[in-house]
mmCIF file of C-alpha atoms in Angstrom:
data_model
loop_
_atom_site.group_PDB
_atom_site.id
_atom_site.type_symbol
_atom_site.label_atom_id
_atom_site.label_comp_id
_atom_site.label_asym_id
_atom_site.label_seq_id
_atom_site.Cartn_x
_atom_site.Cartn_y
_atom_site.Cartn_z
ATOM 1 C CA UNK A 1 31.645 -26.010 5.001
ATOM 2 C CA UNK A 2 33.752 -22.842 5.402
ATOM 3 C CA UNK A 3 32.090 -21.304 2.301
ATOM 4 C CA UNK A 4 28.670 -22.143 3.699
ATOM 5 C CA UNK A 5 29.560 -20.527 7.038
ATOM 6 C CA UNK A 6 30.819 -17.412 5.268
ATOM 7 C CA UNK A 7 27.591 -17.250 3.245
ATOM 8 C CA UNK A 8 25.486 -17.466 6.425
ATOM 9 C CA UNK A 9 27.549 -14.704 8.047
ATOM 10 C CA UNK A 10 27.231 -12.527 4.943
ATOM 11 C CA UNK A 11 23.443 -13.003 4.867
ATOM 12 C CA UNK A 12 23.183 -12.186 8.562
ATOM 13 C CA UNK A 13 25.260 -9.048 8.202
ATOM 14 C CA UNK A 14 23.291 -8.033 5.107
ATOM 15 C CA UNK A 15 20.041 -8.465 7.013
ATOM 16 C CA UNK A 16 21.346 -6.299 9.816
ATOM 17 C CA UNK A 17 22.479 -3.621 7.388
ATOM 18 C CA UNK A 18 19.075 -3.593 5.684
ATOM 19 C CA UNK A 19 17.340 -3.295 9.053
ATOM 20 C CA UNK A 20 19.592 -0.362 9.989
ATOM 21 C CA UNK A 21 18.842 1.332 6.671
ATOM 22 C CA UNK A 22 15.081 0.879 7.233
ATOM 23 C CA UNK A 23 15.387 2.312 10.743
ATOM 24 C CA UNK A 24 17.266 5.340 9.404
ATOM 25 C CA UNK A 25 14.536 5.877 6.801
ATOM 26 C CA UNK A 26 11.820 5.695 9.490
ATOM 27 C CA UNK A 27 13.712 8.151 11.715
ATOM 28 C CA UNK A 28 14.268 10.604 8.864
ATOM 29 C CA UNK A 29 10.650 10.457 7.723
ATOM 30 C CA UNK A 30 9.156 10.917 11.182
ATOM 31 C CA UNK A 31 11.574 13.742 12.028
ATOM 32 C CA UNK A 32 10.482 15.439 8.821
ATOM 33 C CA UNK A 33 6.703 14.856 8.945
ATOM 34 C CA UNK A 34 5.947 14.135 12.580
ATOM 35 C CA UNK A 35 2.993 11.867 11.755
ATOM 36 C CA UNK A 36 1.970 8.679 9.942
ATOM 37 C CA UNK A 37 -1.304 7.256 8.682
ATOM 38 C CA UNK A 38 -2.288 4.004 6.994
ATOM 39 C CA UNK A 39 -3.448 4.328 3.402
ATOM 40 C CA UNK A 40 -6.476 2.038 3.778
ATOM 41 C CA UNK A 41 -9.450 3.790 5.333
ATOM 42 C CA UNK A 42 -10.627 0.643 7.166
ATOM 43 C CA UNK A 43 -7.397 0.668 9.187
ATOM 44 C CA UNK A 44 -7.568 4.301 10.227
ATOM 45 C CA UNK A 45 -10.150 4.069 13.020
ATOM 46 C CA UNK A 46 -12.242 1.482 14.827
ATOM 47 C CA UNK A 47 -15.494 2.884 13.436
ATOM 48 C CA UNK A 48 -14.372 2.617 9.808
ATOM 49 C CA UNK A 49 -13.164 -0.936 10.457
ATOM 50 C CA UNK A 50 -16.490 -1.863 12.068
ATOM 51 C CA UNK A 51 -18.394 -0.289 9.173
ATOM 52 C CA UNK A 52 -16.457 -2.407 6.705
ATOM 53 C CA UNK A 53 -17.087 -5.579 8.727
ATOM 54 C CA UNK A 54 -20.848 -4.893 8.921
ATOM 55 C CA UNK A 55 -21.038 -4.747 5.116
ATOM 56 C CA UNK A 56 -18.442 -7.439 4.388
ATOM 57 C CA UNK A 57 -21.004 -9.673 2.673
ATOM 58 C CA UNK A 58 -21.731 -6.950 0.093
ATOM 59 C CA UNK A 59 -18.206 -7.246 -1.338
ATOM 60 C CA UNK A 60 -17.395 -9.465 -4.282
ATOM 61 C CA UNK A 61 -14.686 -12.125 -4.104
ATOM 62 C CA UNK A 62 -12.335 -10.147 -6.358
ATOM 63 C CA UNK A 63 -12.910 -6.961 -4.357
ATOM 64 C CA UNK A 64 -12.105 -8.686 -1.067
ATOM 65 C CA UNK A 65 -8.884 -10.092 -2.529
ATOM 66 C CA UNK A 66 -7.934 -6.606 -3.707
ATOM 67 C CA UNK A 67 -8.623 -5.230 -0.218
ATOM 68 C CA UNK A 68 -6.407 -7.917 1.307
ATOM 69 C CA UNK A 69 -3.521 -6.776 -0.879
ATOM 70 C CA UNK A 70 -4.085 -3.165 0.203
ATOM 71 C CA UNK A 71 -4.184 -4.224 3.855
ATOM 72 C CA UNK A 72 -0.954 -6.178 3.438
ATOM 73 C CA UNK A 73 0.835 -3.073 2.198
ATOM 74 C CA UNK A 74 -0.206 -1.051 5.265
ATOM 75 C CA UNK A 75 0.743 -3.999 7.463
ATOM 76 C CA UNK A 76 4.230 -3.939 5.920
ATOM 77 C CA UNK A 77 4.510 -0.193 6.561
ATOM 78 C CA UNK A 78 3.364 -0.566 10.178
ATOM 79 C CA UNK A 79 5.860 -3.387 10.708
ATOM 80 C CA UNK A 80 8.687 -1.168 9.467
ATOM 81 C CA UNK A 81 7.750 1.443 12.054
ATOM 82 C CA UNK A 82 7.513 -1.007 14.944
ATOM 83 C CA UNK A 83 10.698 -2.834 13.972
ATOM 84 C CA UNK A 84 12.523 0.498 13.878
ATOM 85 C CA UNK A 85 11.187 1.378 17.337
ATOM 86 C CA UNK A 86 12.225 -2.013 18.736
ATOM 87 C CA UNK A 87 15.672 -1.651 17.217
ATOM 88 C CA UNK A 88 16.152 1.814 18.727
ATOM 89 C CA UNK A 89 14.950 0.942 22.239
ATOM 90 C CA UNK A 90 16.816 -2.375 22.142
ATOM 91 C CA UNK A 91 13.801 -4.593 22.624
ATOM 92 C CA UNK A 92 15.751 -7.632 21.437
ATOM 93 C CA UNK A 93 18.772 -6.913 23.597
ATOM 94 C CA UNK A 94 19.561 -9.077 26.604
ATOM 95 C CA UNK A 95 18.895 -7.826 30.134
ATOM 96 C CA UNK A 96 22.664 -7.491 30.608
ATOM 97 C CA UNK A 97 22.977 -5.267 27.545
ATOM 98 C CA UNK A 98 20.072 -3.068 28.619
ATOM 99 C CA UNK A 99 21.440 -2.762 32.162
ATOM 100 C CA UNK A 100 24.853 -1.850 30.840
ATOM 101 C CA UNK A 101 23.381 0.835 28.592
ATOM 102 C CA UNK A 102 21.378 2.292 31.470
ATOM 103 C CA UNK A 103 19.052 4.474 29.342
ATOM 104 C CA UNK A 104 15.263 4.354 29.445
ATOM 105 C CA UNK A 105 13.220 3.750 26.289
ATOM 106 C CA UNK A 106 12.346 7.440 26.115
ATOM 107 C CA UNK A 107 15.999 8.407 26.401
ATOM 108 C CA UNK A 108 16.904 6.049 23.578
ATOM 109 C CA UNK A 109 14.097 7.426 21.424
ATOM 110 C CA UNK A 110 15.234 10.977 22.222
ATOM 111 C CA UNK A 111 18.642 10.153 20.781
ATOM 112 C CA UNK A 112 17.038 9.650 17.365
ATOM 113 C CA UNK A 113 13.827 11.697 17.274
ATOM 114 C CA UNK A 114 13.319 15.441 17.524
ATOM 115 C CA UNK A 115 9.855 15.008 19.065
ATOM 116 C CA UNK A 116 9.701 11.887 21.223
ATOM 117 C CA UNK A 117 5.992 12.239 22.041
ATOM 118 C CA UNK A 118 5.086 12.571 18.359
ATOM 119 C CA UNK A 119 7.152 9.463 17.563
ATOM 120 C CA UNK A 120 5.437 7.538 20.375
ATOM 121 C CA UNK A 121 2.025 8.534 19.013
ATOM 122 C CA UNK A 122 3.031 7.172 15.612
ATOM 123 C CA UNK A 123 4.186 3.884 17.127
ATOM 124 C CA UNK A 124 0.928 3.622 19.082
ATOM 125 C CA UNK A 125 -1.020 4.199 15.880
ATOM 126 C CA UNK A 126 1.041 1.505 14.127
ATOM 127 C CA UNK A 127 0.154 -0.940 16.915
ATOM 128 C CA UNK A 128 -3.532 -0.078 16.485
ATOM 129 C CA UNK A 129 -3.221 -0.620 12.741
ATOM 130 C CA UNK A 130 -1.678 -4.026 13.338
ATOM 131 C CA UNK A 131 -4.568 -4.944 15.647
ATOM 132 C CA UNK A 132 -7.179 -3.883 13.077
ATOM 133 C CA UNK A 133 -5.219 -5.582 10.312
ATOM 134 C CA UNK A 134 -5.452 -8.953 12.057
ATOM 135 C CA UNK A 135 -9.205 -8.550 12.629
ATOM 136 C CA UNK A 136 -9.912 -7.535 9.043
ATOM 137 C CA UNK A 137 -7.624 -10.123 7.478
ATOM 138 C CA UNK A 138 -9.185 -12.964 9.475
ATOM 139 C CA UNK A 139 -12.732 -11.798 8.726
ATOM 140 C CA UNK A 140 -12.090 -11.478 4.976
ATOM 141 C CA UNK A 141 -10.368 -14.865 4.759
ATOM 142 C CA UNK A 142 -13.259 -16.475 6.619
ATOM 143 C CA UNK A 143 -15.754 -14.837 4.255
ATOM 144 C CA UNK A 144 -13.762 -16.016 1.234
ATOM 145 C CA UNK A 145 -13.688 -19.580 2.532
ATOM 146 C CA UNK A 146 -17.444 -19.814 3.075
ATOM 147 C CA UNK A 147 -18.607 -17.747 0.094
ATOM 148 C CA UNK A 148 -20.454 -19.823 -2.479
ATOM 149 C CA UNK A 149 -19.735 -19.159 -6.189
ATOM 150 C CA UNK A 150 -22.114 -16.701 -7.839
ATOM 151 C CA UNK A 151 -24.622 -18.203 -10.281
ATOM 152 C CA UNK A 152 -26.136 -16.609 -13.370
ATOM 153 C CA UNK A 153 -29.910 -16.061 -12.856
ATOM 154 C CA UNK A 154 -32.068 -18.228 -15.097
ATOM 155 C CA UNK A 155 -34.665 -17.129 -17.591
ATOM 156 C CA UNK A 156 -35.038 -14.256 -20.028
ATOM 157 C CA UNK A 157 -33.822 -10.756 -19.334
ATOM 158 C CA UNK A 158 -36.751 -8.546 -18.315
ATOM 159 C CA UNK A 159 -35.119 -5.339 -17.163
ATOM 160 C CA UNK A 160 -31.737 -3.605 -17.246
ATOM 161 C CA UNK A 161 -30.943 -0.277 -15.613
ATOM 162 C CA UNK A 162 -27.666 1.563 -15.117
ATOM 163 C CA UNK A 163 -27.297 5.101 -13.799
ATOM 164 C CA UNK A 164 -24.428 7.313 -12.723
ATOM 165 C CA UNK A 165 -24.144 10.849 -11.411
ATOM 166 C CA UNK A 166 -21.590 13.306 -10.147
ATOM 167 C CA UNK A 167 -22.812 16.360 -8.277
ATOM 168 C CA UNK A 168 -19.427 18.073 -8.510
ATOM 169 C CA UNK A 169 -19.235 17.439 -12.252
ATOM 170 C CA UNK A 170 -22.871 18.434 -12.674
ATOM 171 C CA UNK A 171 -24.104 15.512 -14.746
ATOM 172 C CA UNK A 172 -26.155 12.338 -14.564
ATOM 173 C CA UNK A 173 -26.700 9.509 -17.041
ATOM 174 C CA UNK A 174 -29.239 6.705 -17.132
ATOM 175 C CA UNK A 175 -29.820 3.745 -19.432
ATOM 176 C CA UNK A 176 -32.960 1.649 -19.110
ATOM 177 C CA UNK A 177 -33.985 -1.422 -21.079
ATOM 178 C CA UNK A 178 -37.525 -2.282 -19.989
ATOM 179 C CA UNK A 179 -39.257 -5.488 -21.025
ATOM 180 C CA UNK A 180 -41.742 -5.671 -18.146
ATOM 181 C CA UNK A 181 -45.529 -5.423 -18.486
ATOM 182 C CA UNK A 182 -45.446 -5.937 -22.235
ATOM 183 C CA UNK A 183 -42.893 -3.188 -22.886
ATOM 184 C CA UNK A 184 -39.892 -3.418 -25.212
ATOM 185 C CA UNK A 185 -38.414 0.016 -24.539
ATOM 186 C CA UNK A 186 -34.901 1.416 -24.469
ATOM 187 C CA UNK A 187 -34.092 4.832 -23.096
ATOM 188 C CA UNK A 188 -30.688 6.538 -22.886
ATOM 189 C CA UNK A 189 -30.716 9.854 -21.083
ATOM 190 C CA UNK A 190 -27.976 12.295 -20.099
ATOM 191 C CA UNK A 191 -28.735 15.347 -17.989
ATOM 192 C CA UNK A 192 -26.849 18.414 -16.923
ATOM 193 C CA UNK A 193 -27.502 19.711 -13.426
ATOM 194 C CA UNK A 194 -28.029 23.300 -12.333
ATOM 195 C CA UNK A 195 -28.814 24.673 -15.812
ATOM 196 C CA UNK A 196 -30.898 27.716 -16.589
ATOM 197 C CA UNK A 197 -34.637 27.025 -17.345
ATOM 198 C CA UNK A 198 -34.227 27.952 -21.014
ATOM 199 C CA UNK A 199 -31.387 25.404 -21.315
ATOM 200 C CA UNK A 200 -33.296 22.508 -19.838
ATOM 201 C CA UNK A 201 -33.334 19.493 -22.125
ATOM 202 C CA UNK A 202 -36.540 18.012 -23.491
ATOM 203 C CA UNK A 203 -37.761 14.689 -22.041
ATOM 204 C CA UNK A 204 -36.238 11.684 -23.809
ATOM 205 C CA UNK A 205 -38.710 9.494 -25.709
ATOM 206 C CA UNK A 206 -38.145 5.717 -25.229
ATOM 207 C CA UNK A 207 -37.325 3.672 -28.318
ATOM 208 C CA UNK A 208 -39.035 0.394 -29.219
ATOM 209 C CA UNK A 209 -36.559 -2.500 -29.546
ATOM 210 C CA UNK A 210 -36.849 -6.164 -30.445
ATOM 211 C CA UNK A 211 -36.405 -9.278 -28.304
ATOM 212 C CA UNK A 212 -32.976 -9.764 -29.846
ATOM 213 C CA UNK A 213 -31.666 -6.746 -27.908
ATOM 214 C CA UNK A 214 -32.772 -8.323 -24.614
ATOM 215 C CA UNK A 215 -31.246 -11.638 -25.652
ATOM 216 C CA UNK A 216 -27.960 -10.009 -26.621
ATOM 217 C CA UNK A 217 -27.661 -8.149 -23.312
ATOM 218 C CA UNK A 218 -28.411 -11.361 -21.432
ATOM 219 C CA UNK A 219 -25.635 -13.148 -23.335
ATOM 220 C CA UNK A 220 -23.191 -10.334 -22.563
ATOM 221 C CA UNK A 221 -24.009 -10.503 -18.838
ATOM 222 C CA UNK A 222 -23.453 -14.270 -18.770
ATOM 223 C CA UNK A 223 -20.387 -14.438 -21.004
ATOM 224 C CA UNK A 224 -18.774 -11.481 -19.234
ATOM 225 C CA UNK A 225 -19.647 -12.926 -15.777
ATOM 226 C CA UNK A 226 -21.283 -9.683 -14.701
ATOM 227 C CA UNK A 227 -23.414 -11.775 -12.324
ATOM 228 C CA UNK A 228 -20.332 -12.037 -10.060
ATOM 229 C CA UNK A 229 -20.537 -8.380 -9.013
ATOM 230 C CA UNK A 230 -20.813 -7.481 -5.358
ATOM 231 C CA UNK A 231 -23.800 -5.651 -3.965
ATOM 232 C CA UNK A 232 -21.817 -2.510 -3.137
ATOM 233 C CA UNK A 233 -18.444 -0.959 -3.983
ATOM 234 C CA UNK A 234 -16.444 1.537 -1.957
ATOM 235 C CA UNK A 235 -12.757 2.313 -2.509
ATOM 236 C CA UNK A 236 -10.279 1.223 0.140
ATOM 237 C CA UNK A 237 -8.705 4.686 -0.040
ATOM 238 C CA UNK A 238 -10.290 8.085 0.588
ATOM 239 C CA UNK A 239 -11.400 9.616 -2.724
ATOM 240 C CA UNK A 240 -13.259 12.901 -3.074
ATOM 241 C CA UNK A 241 -15.553 14.247 -5.825
ATOM 242 C CA UNK A 242 -16.179 10.921 -7.528
ATOM 243 C CA UNK A 243 -19.276 9.476 -9.184
ATOM 244 C CA UNK A 244 -22.050 7.353 -7.720
ATOM 245 C CA UNK A 245 -23.525 4.565 -9.805
ATOM 246 C CA UNK A 246 -26.149 1.833 -9.578
ATOM 247 C CA UNK A 247 -26.955 -1.277 -11.581
ATOM 248 C CA UNK A 248 -30.127 -3.354 -11.505
ATOM 249 C CA UNK A 249 -30.857 -6.330 -13.774
ATOM 250 C CA UNK A 250 -33.977 -8.498 -13.574
ATOM 251 C CA UNK A 251 -34.421 -11.954 -15.092
ATOM 252 C CA UNK A 252 -37.371 -14.334 -15.002
ATOM 253 C CA UNK A 253 -35.721 -16.193 -12.113
ATOM 254 C CA UNK A 254 -33.534 -13.839 -10.187
ATOM 255 C CA UNK A 255 -31.893 -10.452 -10.251
ATOM 256 C CA UNK A 256 -28.563 -8.644 -9.940
ATOM 257 C CA UNK A 257 -28.259 -5.465 -7.907
ATOM 258 C CA UNK A 258 -25.130 -3.416 -7.362
ATOM 259 C CA UNK A 259 -23.922 0.121 -6.813
ATOM 260 C CA UNK A 260 -21.053 2.124 -5.487
ATOM 261 C CA UNK A 261 -19.003 5.260 -5.230
ATOM 262 C CA UNK A 262 -15.665 6.092 -6.895
ATOM 263 C CA UNK A 263 -15.140 2.467 -7.877
ATOM 264 C CA UNK A 264 -16.829 0.412 -10.543
ATOM 265 C CA UNK A 265 -17.844 -3.248 -10.326
ATOM 266 C CA UNK A 266 -15.851 -6.303 -11.210
ATOM 267 C CA UNK A 267 -16.017 -7.057 -14.932
ATOM 268 C CA UNK A 268 -16.603 -3.365 -15.604
ATOM 269 C CA UNK A 269 -15.420 -3.951 -19.184
ATOM 270 C CA UNK A 270 -18.554 -6.086 -19.685
ATOM 271 C CA UNK A 271 -20.753 -3.358 -18.217
ATOM 272 C CA UNK A 272 -19.165 -0.729 -20.477
ATOM 273 C CA UNK A 273 -19.666 -3.007 -23.495
ATOM 274 C CA UNK A 274 -23.372 -3.319 -22.669
ATOM 275 C CA UNK A 275 -23.706 0.443 -22.211
ATOM 276 C CA UNK A 276 -21.988 1.109 -25.552
ATOM 277 C CA UNK A 277 -24.154 -1.494 -27.296
ATOM 278 C CA UNK A 278 -27.411 -0.050 -25.965
ATOM 279 C CA UNK A 279 -26.327 3.548 -26.667
ATOM 280 C CA UNK A 280 -25.612 2.682 -30.309
ATOM 281 C CA UNK A 281 -28.971 0.914 -30.613
ATOM 282 C CA UNK A 282 -30.741 3.963 -29.181
ATOM 283 C CA UNK A 283 -28.954 6.344 -31.525
ATOM 284 C CA UNK A 284 -29.647 4.079 -34.498
ATOM 285 C CA UNK A 285 -25.991 3.500 -35.268
#
């Protein structure tokens, strides 16, 4: 029993020491930087949160689970800030302890922070992040619970199109496999933007392909579960100068449509395998 009591005391003291170390880290960081922001863009402002919620249904299951993990990390960071604030102002102290100390919250904060108002703004932002975190987490979990599993469209593949472009990089690429209206055409085209007229590339001539190409692409979509993609992809973090892309696949009984910016779809390895396969076919390799 004595050993057990000593173990409990040691764990309690260790927890207190860890909390003090975290508080010191928060104080040092805020005194150095004077500001704090969440990493996830949906937590930064109400309008970005509301934009995410409006388009929640466009996200795939895997993407929503990834977003939850990103949200959890910012939640942990916000909790560290608020726990440090509560420890400094003595939020968990008894009324007797606070009366004996006699200092206001601002006076206690001033004993640790160079700029009290800046620190208070950070703590207010952390509270806002926690509020948005709860809203987003609950909405995503509800969507995950009611989302029905994606199903592979039935029938033959009739059309496949993938395109990507990057204005900053000055390029665009497009792959089209067209089996509609009696066609059996494959076209792979890469373009450079903002080139001189004499450097402009000649129009690409489509290549006739057999039914086996359409069948093979259909098999790759099904086996690689590419039908599970979401309708739209946007990174949880702010990323500049990235590429846009779009994907459209038509079958006899259904279609798959997706697109995004700076972040590819789930099962992107399957998409890349299809692109490589069609590119080799087009080049005659």
